[in-house]
Every structure is written in structure tokens, then in C-alpha cells.
PDB file of C-alpha atoms in Angstrom:
ATOM      1  CA  MET A   1      44.361  -4.511  58.565  1.00  0.00           C
ATOM      2  CA  ILE A   2      44.098  -0.806  59.776  1.00  0.00           C
ATOM      3  CA  ARG A   3      47.605  -0.147  59.452  1.00  0.00           C
ATOM      4  CA  LEU A   4      47.425  -1.477  55.834  1.00  0.00           C
ATOM      5  CA  ILE A   5      44.867   0.933  55.163  1.00  0.00           C
ATOM      6  CA  ARG A   6      46.634   3.795  57.077  1.00  0.00           C
ATOM      7  CA  ARG A   7      49.400   3.434  54.243  1.00  0.00           C
ATOM      8  CA  PHE A   8      46.979   4.814  51.451  1.00  0.00           C
ATOM      9  CA  THR A   9      44.667   7.068  53.774  1.00  0.00           C
ATOM     10  CA  PRO A  10      47.246   9.014  56.319  1.00  0.00           C
ATOM     11  CA  SER A  11      45.236  12.005  56.664  1.00  0.00           C
ATOM     12  CA  LEU A  12      41.978  10.119  57.360  1.00  0.00           C
ATOM     13  CA  PRO A  13      40.817  10.754  61.115  1.00  0.00           C
ATOM     14  CA  LEU A  14      40.373   7.577  62.746  1.00  0.00           C
ATOM     15  CA  HIS A  15      36.743   7.688  63.647  1.00  0.00           C
ATOM     16  CA  ALA A  16      36.187   8.633  59.732  1.00  0.00           C
ATOM     17  CA  LEU A  17      38.294   5.452  59.341  1.00  0.00           C
ATOM     18  CA  LEU A  18      36.285   3.083  61.196  1.00  0.00           C
ATOM     19  CA  ALA A  19      32.723   4.588  59.629  1.00  0.00           C
ATOM     20  CA  TRP A  20      34.056   4.016  56.258  1.00  0.00           C
ATOM     21  CA  LEU A  21      35.664   0.313  57.448  1.00  0.00           C
ATOM     22  CA  ALA A  22      31.780  -0.280  58.892  1.00  0.00           C
ATOM     23  CA  GLN A  23      30.172   0.994  55.966  1.00  0.00           C
ATOM     24  CA  LEU A  24      32.394  -1.297  53.485  1.00  0.00           C
ATOM     25  CA  SER A  25      31.845  -4.466  55.955  1.00  0.00           C
ATOM     26  CA  LEU A  26      28.203  -3.852  55.311  1.00  0.00           C
ATOM     27  CA  ALA A  27      28.293  -3.414  51.250  1.00  0.00           C
ATOM     28  CA  LEU A  28      30.622  -6.705  51.380  1.00  0.00           C
ATOM     29  CA  HIS A  29      28.238  -8.747  53.416  1.00  0.00           C
ATOM     30  CA  CYS A  30      25.128  -7.488  51.236  1.00  0.00           C
ATOM     31  CA  VAL A  31      26.915  -7.935  47.769  1.00  0.00           C
ATOM     32  CA  GLY A  32      27.681 -11.522  49.440  1.00  0.00           C
ATOM     33  CA  ALA A  33      24.190 -12.345  50.745  1.00  0.00           C
ATOM     34  CA  SER A  34      21.233 -13.125  48.883  1.00  0.00           C
ATOM     35  CA  ALA A  35      18.543 -10.871  48.123  1.00  0.00           C
ATOM     36  CA  LEU A  36      16.327 -10.129  51.400  1.00  0.00           C
ATOM     37  CA  THR A  37      12.565 -11.570  50.796  1.00  0.00           C
ATOM     38  CA  ILE A  38      10.078  -9.306  51.853  1.00  0.00           C
ATOM     39  CA  GLY A  39       6.543 -10.182  52.325  1.00  0.00           C
ATOM     40  CA  SER A  40       4.165  -7.831  50.577  1.00  0.00           C
ATOM     41  CA  PRO A  41       0.571  -8.476  51.726  1.00  0.00           C
ATOM     42  CA  ASP A  42      -0.686  -7.935  47.806  1.00  0.00           C
ATOM     43  CA  ASN A  43       0.228  -6.031  44.595  1.00  0.00           C
ATOM     44  CA  SER A  44      -2.312  -3.238  45.196  1.00  0.00           C
ATOM     45  CA  GLU A  45      -1.663   0.326  44.346  1.00  0.00           C
ATOM     46  CA  VAL A  46      -0.503   1.237  48.036  1.00  0.00           C
ATOM     47  CA  ALA A  47       1.877  -1.636  47.626  1.00  0.00           C
ATOM     48  CA  GLN A  48       3.321  -0.434  44.460  1.00  0.00           C
ATOM     49  CA  MET A  49       3.881   2.731  46.078  1.00  0.00           C
ATOM     50  CA  ALA A  50       5.814   1.372  48.880  1.00  0.00           C
ATOM     51  CA  GLN A  51       7.825  -0.665  46.641  1.00  0.00           C
ATOM     52  CA  ALA A  52       8.656   2.266  44.468  1.00  0.00           C
ATOM     53  CA  VAL A  53      10.284   3.836  47.986  1.00  0.00           C
ATOM     54  CA  LEU A  54      11.770   0.886  48.891  1.00  0.00           C
ATOM     55  CA  ARG A  55      13.278  -0.266  45.760  1.00  0.00           C
ATOM     56  CA  GLN A  56      15.287   3.414  45.827  1.00  0.00           C
ATOM     57  CA  ALA A  57      16.041   2.805  49.650  1.00  0.00           C
ATOM     58  CA  TYR A  58      17.646  -0.543  49.362  1.00  0.00           C
ATOM     59  CA  ALA A  59      19.401   0.360  46.409  1.00  0.00           C
ATOM     60  CA  LYS A  60      20.774   3.104  48.126  1.00  0.00           C
ATOM     61  CA  ALA A  61      21.552   1.135  51.181  1.00  0.00           C
ATOM     62  CA  GLY A  62      23.602  -1.532  48.789  1.00  0.00           C
ATOM     63  CA  ILE A  63      20.962  -4.231  49.897  1.00  0.00           C
ATOM     64  CA  ALA A  64      19.264  -6.751  47.451  1.00  0.00           C
ATOM     65  CA  PHE A  65      15.515  -6.851  47.891  1.00  0.00           C
ATOM     66  CA  ARG A  66      12.961  -9.168  46.571  1.00  0.00           C
ATOM     67  CA  PRO A  67       9.228  -8.830  47.004  1.00  0.00           C
ATOM     68  CA  THR A  68       6.959 -11.518  47.280  1.00  0.00           C
ATOM     69  CA  SER A  69       3.207 -11.590  47.107  1.00  0.00           C
ATOM     70  CA  LEU A  70       1.540 -13.423  50.084  1.00  0.00           C
ATOM     71  CA  PRO A  71      -2.122 -13.348  51.717  1.00  0.00           C
ATOM     72  CA  LEU A  72      -2.148 -10.708  53.985  1.00  0.00           C
ATOM     73  CA  ARG A  73      -2.364 -12.496  57.547  1.00  0.00           C
ATOM     74  CA  ARG A  74       0.292 -15.046  56.269  1.00  0.00           C
ATOM     75  CA  SER A  75       2.602 -12.326  55.092  1.00  0.00           C
ATOM     76  CA  LEU A  76       2.439 -10.604  58.600  1.00  0.00           C
ATOM     77  CA  GLN A  77       2.736 -13.798  60.388  1.00  0.00           C
ATOM     78  CA  MET A  78       5.823 -15.420  58.035  1.00  0.00           C
ATOM     79  CA  ALA A  79       7.725 -12.215  58.825  1.00  0.00           C
ATOM     80  CA  ASP A  80       7.247 -12.404  62.639  1.00  0.00           C
ATOM     81  CA  ARG A  81       8.467 -15.942  62.873  1.00  0.00           C
ATOM     82  CA  GLY A  82      11.219 -15.216  60.748  1.00  0.00           C
ATOM     83  CA  GLU A  83      10.400 -17.237  57.506  1.00  0.00           C
ATOM     84  CA  THR A  84      10.819 -14.187  55.399  1.00  0.00           C
ATOM     85  CA  ASP A  85      13.319 -11.007  56.092  1.00  0.00           C
ATOM     86  CA  GLY A  86      10.407  -8.623  56.697  1.00  0.00           C
ATOM     87  CA  GLU A  87       7.289  -7.034  55.758  1.00  0.00           C
ATOM     88  CA  MET A  88       6.593  -4.532  53.163  1.00  0.00           C
ATOM     89  CA  MET A  89       4.063  -2.177  54.913  1.00  0.00           C
ATOM     90  CA  ARG A  90       2.052  -2.161  58.061  1.00  0.00           C
ATOM     91  CA  SER A  91       0.267   0.317  60.075  1.00  0.00           C
ATOM     92  CA  ALA A  92       2.472   1.203  63.655  1.00  0.00           C
ATOM     93  CA  GLY A  93      -0.680  -0.779  65.590  1.00  0.00           C
ATOM     94  CA  THR A  94      -0.240  -3.723  64.026  1.00  0.00           C
ATOM     95  CA  LEU A  95       3.566  -3.778  64.040  1.00  0.00           C
ATOM     96  CA  GLN A  96       3.205  -3.137  67.735  1.00  0.00           C
ATOM     97  CA  THR A  97       1.786  -6.651  67.993  1.00  0.00           C
ATOM     98  CA  MET A  98       4.644  -8.621  66.330  1.00  0.00           C
ATOM     99  CA  PRO A  99       7.565  -8.624  68.470  1.00  0.00           C
ATOM    100  CA  GLN A 100      10.223  -9.899  66.175  1.00  0.00           C
ATOM    101  CA  LEU A 101       9.814  -7.120  63.656  1.00  0.00           C
ATOM    102  CA  ILE A 102      11.759  -3.889  63.642  1.00  0.00           C
ATOM    103  CA  ARG A 103       9.596  -1.043  62.647  1.00  0.00           C
ATOM    104  CA  ILE A 104      11.648   1.026  60.235  1.00  0.00           C
ATOM    105  CA  ASP A 105      10.393   4.448  61.803  1.00  0.00           C
ATOM    106  CA  VAL A 106       9.858   6.391  58.190  1.00  0.00           C
ATOM    107  CA  PRO A 107       6.397   6.138  56.378  1.00  0.00           C
ATOM    108  CA  VAL A 108       6.923   4.128  53.157  1.00  0.00           C
ATOM    109  CA  ALA A 109       3.236   4.579  51.959  1.00  0.00           C
ATOM    110  CA  ARG A 110      -0.260   5.905  53.429  1.00  0.00           C
ATOM    111  CA  LEU A 111      -3.423   4.036  53.474  1.00  0.00           C
ATOM    112  CA  VAL A 112      -6.321   6.462  53.034  1.00  0.00           C
ATOM    113  CA  LEU A 113      -9.572   4.742  53.761  1.00  0.00           C
ATOM    114  CA  THR A 114     -12.681   5.784  51.789  1.00  0.00           C
ATOM    115  CA  VAL A 115     -16.440   4.788  51.445  1.00  0.00           C
ATOM    116  CA  TYR A 116     -18.405   4.141  48.546  1.00  0.00           C
ATOM    117  CA  ARG A 117     -21.800   3.989  47.839  1.00  0.00           C
ATOM    118  CA  ARG A 118     -24.564   3.348  44.973  1.00  0.00           C
ATOM    119  CA  GLY A 119     -26.350   6.261  43.872  1.00  0.00           C
ATOM    120  CA  GLU A 120     -25.102   9.610  45.449  1.00  0.00           C
ATOM    121  CA  CYS A 121     -22.690  10.077  48.194  1.00  0.00           C
ATOM    122  CA  PRO A 122     -22.872  12.874  50.964  1.00  0.00           C
ATOM    123  CA  ARG A 123     -19.236  14.654  51.521  1.00  0.00           C
ATOM    124  CA  SER A 124     -18.954  12.775  54.510  1.00  0.00           C
ATOM    125  CA  THR A 125     -19.657   9.771  56.813  1.00  0.00           C
ATOM    126  CA  SER A 126     -18.832   8.669  60.128  1.00  0.00           C
ATOM    127  CA  VAL A 127     -17.470   5.699  61.816  1.00  0.00           C
ATOM    128  CA  ALA A 128     -20.853   5.550  63.957  1.00  0.00           C
ATOM    129  CA  GLU A 129     -22.707   5.580  60.914  1.00  0.00           C
ATOM    130  CA  LEU A 130     -21.108   2.622  59.285  1.00  0.00           C
ATOM    131  CA  SER A 131     -21.062   0.681  62.396  1.00  0.00           C
ATOM    132  CA  GLN A 132     -24.985   0.441  61.822  1.00  0.00           C
ATOM    133  CA  GLN A 133     -24.685  -0.489  58.099  1.00  0.00           C
ATOM    134  CA  ARG A 134     -23.578  -3.607  55.976  1.00  0.00           C
ATOM    135  CA  VAL A 135     -19.853  -2.594  54.702  1.00  0.00           C
ATOM    136  CA  ALA A 136     -17.898  -4.855  52.265  1.00  0.00           C
ATOM    137  CA  TYR A 137     -14.408  -4.970  52.448  1.00  0.00           C
ATOM    138  CA  PHE A 138     -11.066  -6.917  51.328  1.00  0.00           C
ATOM    139  CA  ARG A 139     -10.817  -9.457  54.275  1.00  0.00           C
ATOM    140  CA  GLY A 140      -7.544  -9.414  56.462  1.00  0.00           C
ATOM    141  CA  THR A 141      -7.503  -5.740  56.142  1.00  0.00           C
ATOM    142  CA  LEU A 142      -6.551  -4.941  60.104  1.00  0.00           C
ATOM    143  CA  LEU A 143      -6.912  -1.099  59.866  1.00  0.00           C
ATOM    144  CA  ILE A 144     -11.014  -1.810  58.890  1.00  0.00           C
ATOM    145  CA  GLU A 145     -11.047  -4.636  61.064  1.00  0.00           C
ATOM    146  CA  ARG A 146     -10.051  -2.452  64.083  1.00  0.00           C
ATOM    147  CA  LEU A 147     -12.028   0.576  62.637  1.00  0.00           C
ATOM    148  CA  LEU A 148     -15.380  -1.013  62.581  1.00  0.00           C
ATOM    149  CA  PRO A 149     -17.395  -3.829  64.494  1.00  0.00           C
ATOM    150  CA  ALA A 150     -17.219  -7.493  63.372  1.00  0.00           C
ATOM    151  CA  GLY A 151     -21.068  -7.295  62.892  1.00  0.00           C
ATOM    152  CA  ALA A 152     -21.097  -4.554  60.355  1.00  0.00           C
ATOM    153  CA  LEU A 153     -18.570  -6.090  58.238  1.00  0.00           C
ATOM    154  CA  ILE A 154     -19.052  -8.000  55.067  1.00  0.00           C
ATOM    155  CA  PRO A 155     -15.708  -9.948  54.227  1.00  0.00           C
ATOM    156  CA  ALA A 156     -14.858  -9.899  50.493  1.00  0.00           C
ATOM    157  CA  ASP A 157     -12.239 -11.836  48.567  1.00  0.00           C
ATOM    158  CA  ASP A 158     -10.540  -8.596  47.626  1.00  0.00           C
ATOM    159  CA  THR A 159     -11.375  -5.168  46.868  1.00  0.00           C
ATOM    160  CA  TRP A 160     -13.111  -5.668  43.503  1.00  0.00           C
ATOM    161  CA  ASP A 161     -15.198  -8.290  45.239  1.00  0.00           C
ATOM    162  CA  ALA A 162     -16.138  -6.026  47.813  1.00  0.00           C
ATOM    163  CA  LEU A 163     -17.132  -3.501  45.017  1.00  0.00           C
ATOM    164  CA  ARG A 164     -19.054  -6.217  43.312  1.00  0.00           C
ATOM    165  CA  ARG A 165     -21.345  -6.837  46.295  1.00  0.00           C
ATOM    166  CA  LEU A 166     -21.854  -3.268  46.788  1.00  0.00           C
ATOM    167  CA  GLN A 167     -23.178  -3.316  42.956  1.00  0.00           C
ATOM    168  CA  ALA A 168     -25.317  -6.170  43.864  1.00  0.00           C
ATOM    169  CA  GLY A 169     -26.951  -4.711  46.838  1.00  0.00           C
ATOM    170  CA  MET A 170     -25.308  -7.249  49.126  1.00  0.00           C
ATOM    171  CA  ALA A 171     -23.963  -4.194  51.189  1.00  0.00           C
ATOM    172  CA  ASP A 172     -24.515  -0.610  52.120  1.00  0.00           C
ATOM    173  CA  ALA A 173     -21.397   0.688  51.531  1.00  0.00           C
ATOM    174  CA  ALA A 174     -17.822  -0.506  50.354  1.00  0.00           C
ATOM    175  CA  ILE A 175     -14.429   0.689  52.222  1.00  0.00           C
ATOM    176  CA  GLY A 176     -11.284   0.231  50.646  1.00  0.00           C
ATOM    177  CA  ALA A 177      -7.683   1.821  49.855  1.00  0.00           C
ATOM    178  CA  GLU A 178      -8.782   5.079  48.151  1.00  0.00           C
ATOM    179  CA  LEU A 179      -6.035   4.703  45.231  1.00  0.00           C
ATOM    180  CA  GLU A 180      -6.640   1.226  44.511  1.00  0.00           C
ATOM    181  CA  THR A 181     -10.690   1.665  44.723  1.00  0.00           C
ATOM    182  CA  ASP A 182     -10.467   4.554  42.595  1.00  0.00           C
ATOM    183  CA  THR A 183      -8.520   3.180  40.008  1.00  0.00           C
ATOM    184  CA  LEU A 184     -10.598  -0.214  39.800  1.00  0.00           C
ATOM    185  CA  LEU A 185     -13.571   1.941  39.320  1.00  0.00           C
ATOM    186  CA  ALA A 186     -11.628   3.881  36.557  1.00  0.00           C
ATOM    187  CA  SER A 187     -10.199   1.031  34.681  1.00  0.00           C
ATOM    188  CA  ASN A 188     -13.407  -1.170  34.846  1.00  0.00           C
ATOM    189  CA  GLY A 189     -15.710   1.583  33.512  1.00  0.00           C
ATOM    190  CA  VAL A 190     -17.789   1.290  36.734  1.00  0.00           C
ATOM    191  CA  ARG A 191     -21.064   3.659  36.590  1.00  0.00           C
ATOM    192  CA  GLY A 192     -23.733   4.289  39.383  1.00  0.00           C
ATOM    193  CA  ILE A 193     -21.133   3.843  42.647  1.00  0.00           C
ATOM    194  CA  CYS A 194     -19.864   7.183  44.019  1.00  0.00           C
ATOM    195  CA  LYS A 195     -17.072   8.151  46.621  1.00  0.00           C
ATOM    196  CA  VAL A 196     -17.809  10.064  49.943  1.00  0.00           C
ATOM    197  CA  THR A 197     -14.985  12.967  49.745  1.00  0.00           C
ATOM    198  CA  GLU A 198     -13.475  12.784  53.167  1.00  0.00           C
ATOM    199  CA  PRO A 199     -11.671   9.725  54.053  1.00  0.00           C
ATOM    200  CA  VAL A 200     -12.691   7.901  57.158  1.00  0.00           C
ATOM    201  CA  SER A 201      -8.920   7.130  58.184  1.00  0.00           C
ATOM    202  CA  ASP A 202      -5.421   8.136  57.181  1.00  0.00           C
ATOM    203  CA  ALA A 203      -2.691   6.225  58.125  1.00  0.00           C
ATOM    204  CA  PRO A 204       0.894   5.841  57.568  1.00  0.00           C
ATOM    205  CA  LEU A 205       2.428   2.478  56.788  1.00  0.00           C
ATOM    206  CA  TYR A 206       6.026   1.251  57.514  1.00  0.00           C
ATOM    207  CA  HIS A 207       8.505  -1.028  56.765  1.00  0.00           C
ATOM    208  CA  ALA A 208       9.663  -3.759  58.963  1.00  0.00           C
ATOM    209  CA  LEU A 209      12.378  -6.218  59.131  1.00  0.00           C
ATOM    210  CA  HIS A 210      12.979  -9.272  61.053  1.00  0.00           C
ATOM    211  CA  GLU A 211      15.113  -8.997  64.146  1.00  0.00           C
ATOM    212  CA  ARG A 212      17.808 -10.592  62.834  1.00  0.00           C
ATOM    213  CA  HIS A 213      18.614  -7.933  60.526  1.00  0.00           C
ATOM    214  CA  ALA A 214      18.778  -5.312  63.349  1.00  0.00           C
ATOM    215  CA  ALA A 215      22.202  -3.481  61.599  1.00  0.00           C
ATOM    216  CA  LEU A 216      20.582  -3.532  58.341  1.00  0.00           C
ATOM    217  CA  ALA A 217      17.367  -1.844  59.504  1.00  0.00           C
ATOM    218  CA  ALA A 218      19.146   1.021  61.351  1.00  0.00           C
ATOM    219  CA  ARG A 219      21.169   1.466  57.993  1.00  0.00           C
ATOM    220  CA  LEU A 220      17.864   1.758  55.882  1.00  0.00           C
ATOM    221  CA  GLU A 221      16.043   3.810  58.219  1.00  0.00           C
ATOM    222  CA  GLN A 222      18.951   6.217  58.081  1.00  0.00           C
ATOM    223  CA  VAL A 223      18.697   6.155  54.338  1.00  0.00           C
ATOM    224  CA  LEU A 224      14.879   6.587  54.514  1.00  0.00           C
ATOM    225  CA  LYS A 225      14.943   9.722  56.904  1.00  0.00           C
ATOM    226  CA  GLU A 226      17.569  11.215  54.106  1.00  0.00           C
ATOM    227  CA  MET A 227      14.910  10.864  51.237  1.00  0.00           C
ATOM    228  CA  GLN A 228      12.108  12.336  53.514  1.00  0.00           C
ATOM    229  CA  ALA A 229      14.392  15.156  54.348  1.00  0.00           C
ATOM    230  CA  SER A 230      14.984  15.934  50.581  1.00  0.00           C
ATOM    231  CA  GLY A 231      11.428  15.847  49.553  1.00  0.00           C
ATOM    232  CA  GLU A 232      12.110  12.371  47.609  1.00  0.00           C
ATOM    233  CA  LEU A 233       9.816  10.407  49.068  1.00  0.00           C
ATOM    234  CA  VAL A 234       6.995  12.588  48.470  1.00  0.00           C
ATOM    235  CA  ARG A 235       8.362  12.926  44.790  1.00  0.00           C
ATOM    236  CA  ILE A 236       8.408   9.163  44.355  1.00  0.00           C
ATOM    237  CA  TRP A 237       4.775   8.716  45.875  1.00  0.00           C
ATOM    238  CA  ALA A 238       3.487  11.692  43.319  1.00  0.00           C
ATOM    239  CA  ALA A 239       5.168  10.194  40.554  1.00  0.00           C
ATOM    240  CA  GLU A 240       3.807   6.415  41.256  1.00  0.00           C
ATOM    241  CA  GLU A 241      -0.154   7.822  41.980  1.00  0.00           C
ATOM    242  CA  LYS A 242       0.052   9.637  38.592  1.00  0.00           C
ATOM    243  CA  ARG A 243       1.521   6.618  36.680  1.00  0.00           C
ATOM    244  CA  LEU A 244      -1.268   4.339  38.582  1.00  0.00           C
ATOM    245  CA  ARG A 245      -3.993   6.706  37.714  1.00  0.00           C
ATOM    246  CA  ASP A 246      -2.889   7.193  34.199  1.00  0.00           C
ATOM    247  CA  GLU A 247      -2.637   3.447  33.677  1.00  0.00           C
ATOM    248  CA  ALA A 248      -6.154   3.079  34.860  1.00  0.00           C
ATOM    249  CA  ALA A 249      -7.391   5.787  32.535  1.00  0.00           C
ATOM    250  CA  ARG A 250      -6.102   4.221  29.928  1.00  0.00           C
ATOM    251  CA  ARG A 251      -7.097   0.912  30.544  1.00  0.00           C
ATOM    252  CA  ALA A 252     -10.795   2.268  30.711  1.00  0.00           C
ATOM    253  CA  ARG A 253     -10.347   3.209  26.827  1.00  0.00           C
ATOM    254  CA  LEU A 254      -9.613  -0.146  25.740  1.00  0.00           C
ATOM    255  CA  PRO A 255     -12.154  -1.998  23.754  1.00  0.00           C
ATOM    256  CA  ARG A 256     -14.367  -4.109  25.880  1.00  0.00           C
TER     257      ARG A 256
END
């Protein structure tokens, strides 16, 4: 095989030829393989930002990519058991507990956790203060469950449900992903709820693939590192956040 290719590439150094063959093999494998099924814990704004990054990264790597929406905990468990090919985005701490998943060491999104209250908000609040209150949150959000004691948490079906519980006086505060919660409040024209300015947590989120895809994980990490170095990641995040906030503002203007 190499002798045959040498007839057409006589000046190519051997190491470059071998690298080219490896890339060709990977590309042919990806073309012939079915799309990777990647579990996504929801279709939240944070997930959409991660998807925007990964769509571009997978395309550059020549890998077919299919997100599948799953419940928070089930998504992670299915990825670790190999029932899906990987997990869209999780914190480093969460991925450390999943031995069969390979973390791709470039953040694909950030989870900024912000507190919301009725009436007027202080500029900041502490975890110690929140620990003494009733705090509504999206059940299964592991970062929140690690941040606050179970006795302070009021589980909700989703972020909108957490906000409804806050509005109804069933909670003293709600905590959630800033971008998602902001757009929910804006698109639904909610009044009387304020945001504490300073986040209580800001964590990078990482993509992960099942260990059977170790070679693909290495290739994808290299692509993401190149996107990070060129500033492409930041540009994708900024464009996606603007799109999501603009869409929320547009929905707020619709007749109700």
C-alpha cells in the first residue's frame, strides 16, 4: 500500500506520509460509521451553546454527531455504561466519578449559577446564607447538589418550575444557570423577580466520550484546542448567547 502511494507522493517524508494515512483511515472510518449518539441532559441554553461548539468541532474532525436529549442523571449513566457514545457537557468533578468516560480537556461551555429572589436583590449572596434558606432548583443538577446541603434544596421539575415555586412563595430563592434563567424570565415577561448580580459559581463544562472512542477523543481534543487558540470558541459562545437573548426578547414582544 505504502509503495503504491509512494509512486504518487515521492517527495513526501515517511513520517508525514504515515500521519496522512492515519488521518485518511480515521476519515474513512467516520464516513462509513453511523453518527455518534451523544447524550444531552436537556435542551437548555447552556446545552445549545455546547452543541454549537461541538457541531463545528465534529465537522472539522470529520465525525458525524447526533445529540439526544435525556434526563440529567440517566444521560450520564447511559454514557458511562456505553449505551450512548458520550456526554454533551459535564463538570470536571462529575466526570471524575464516571470511570468509562474520557474527558476532552477543553471547555465547551460554562455553567454560571446565579441566585434569584422576589423583590429587591443584594449585589451578592453566600453559600452559607443560602444554606439557611429554602432554595428551589432543577432536580439532578449535580453542581447545585454539591454546592448546597440537601436540607436547603427544594427540587423542581425544571428551571421554570423552580421559578414558579419562588413566585408562589414556596422558596426563598431559586438558583439556576444564568443564561437559561435570564431568558426564561425575559421571554415570559416575569415581573417581581430579581437577580443577585454576582454568581455563586462559575464552572467550565467538558465534553466526554466513552472509552471505546479513545482515538476519536484524542482527535476531537486537538480540534478543540485549535479552536480555542484561534479564538473561535469565544466567538461561537458570544454569537450563540446573543442569538438566545435576542430570541427571548422577541418572544417577550409576542401577544399573550
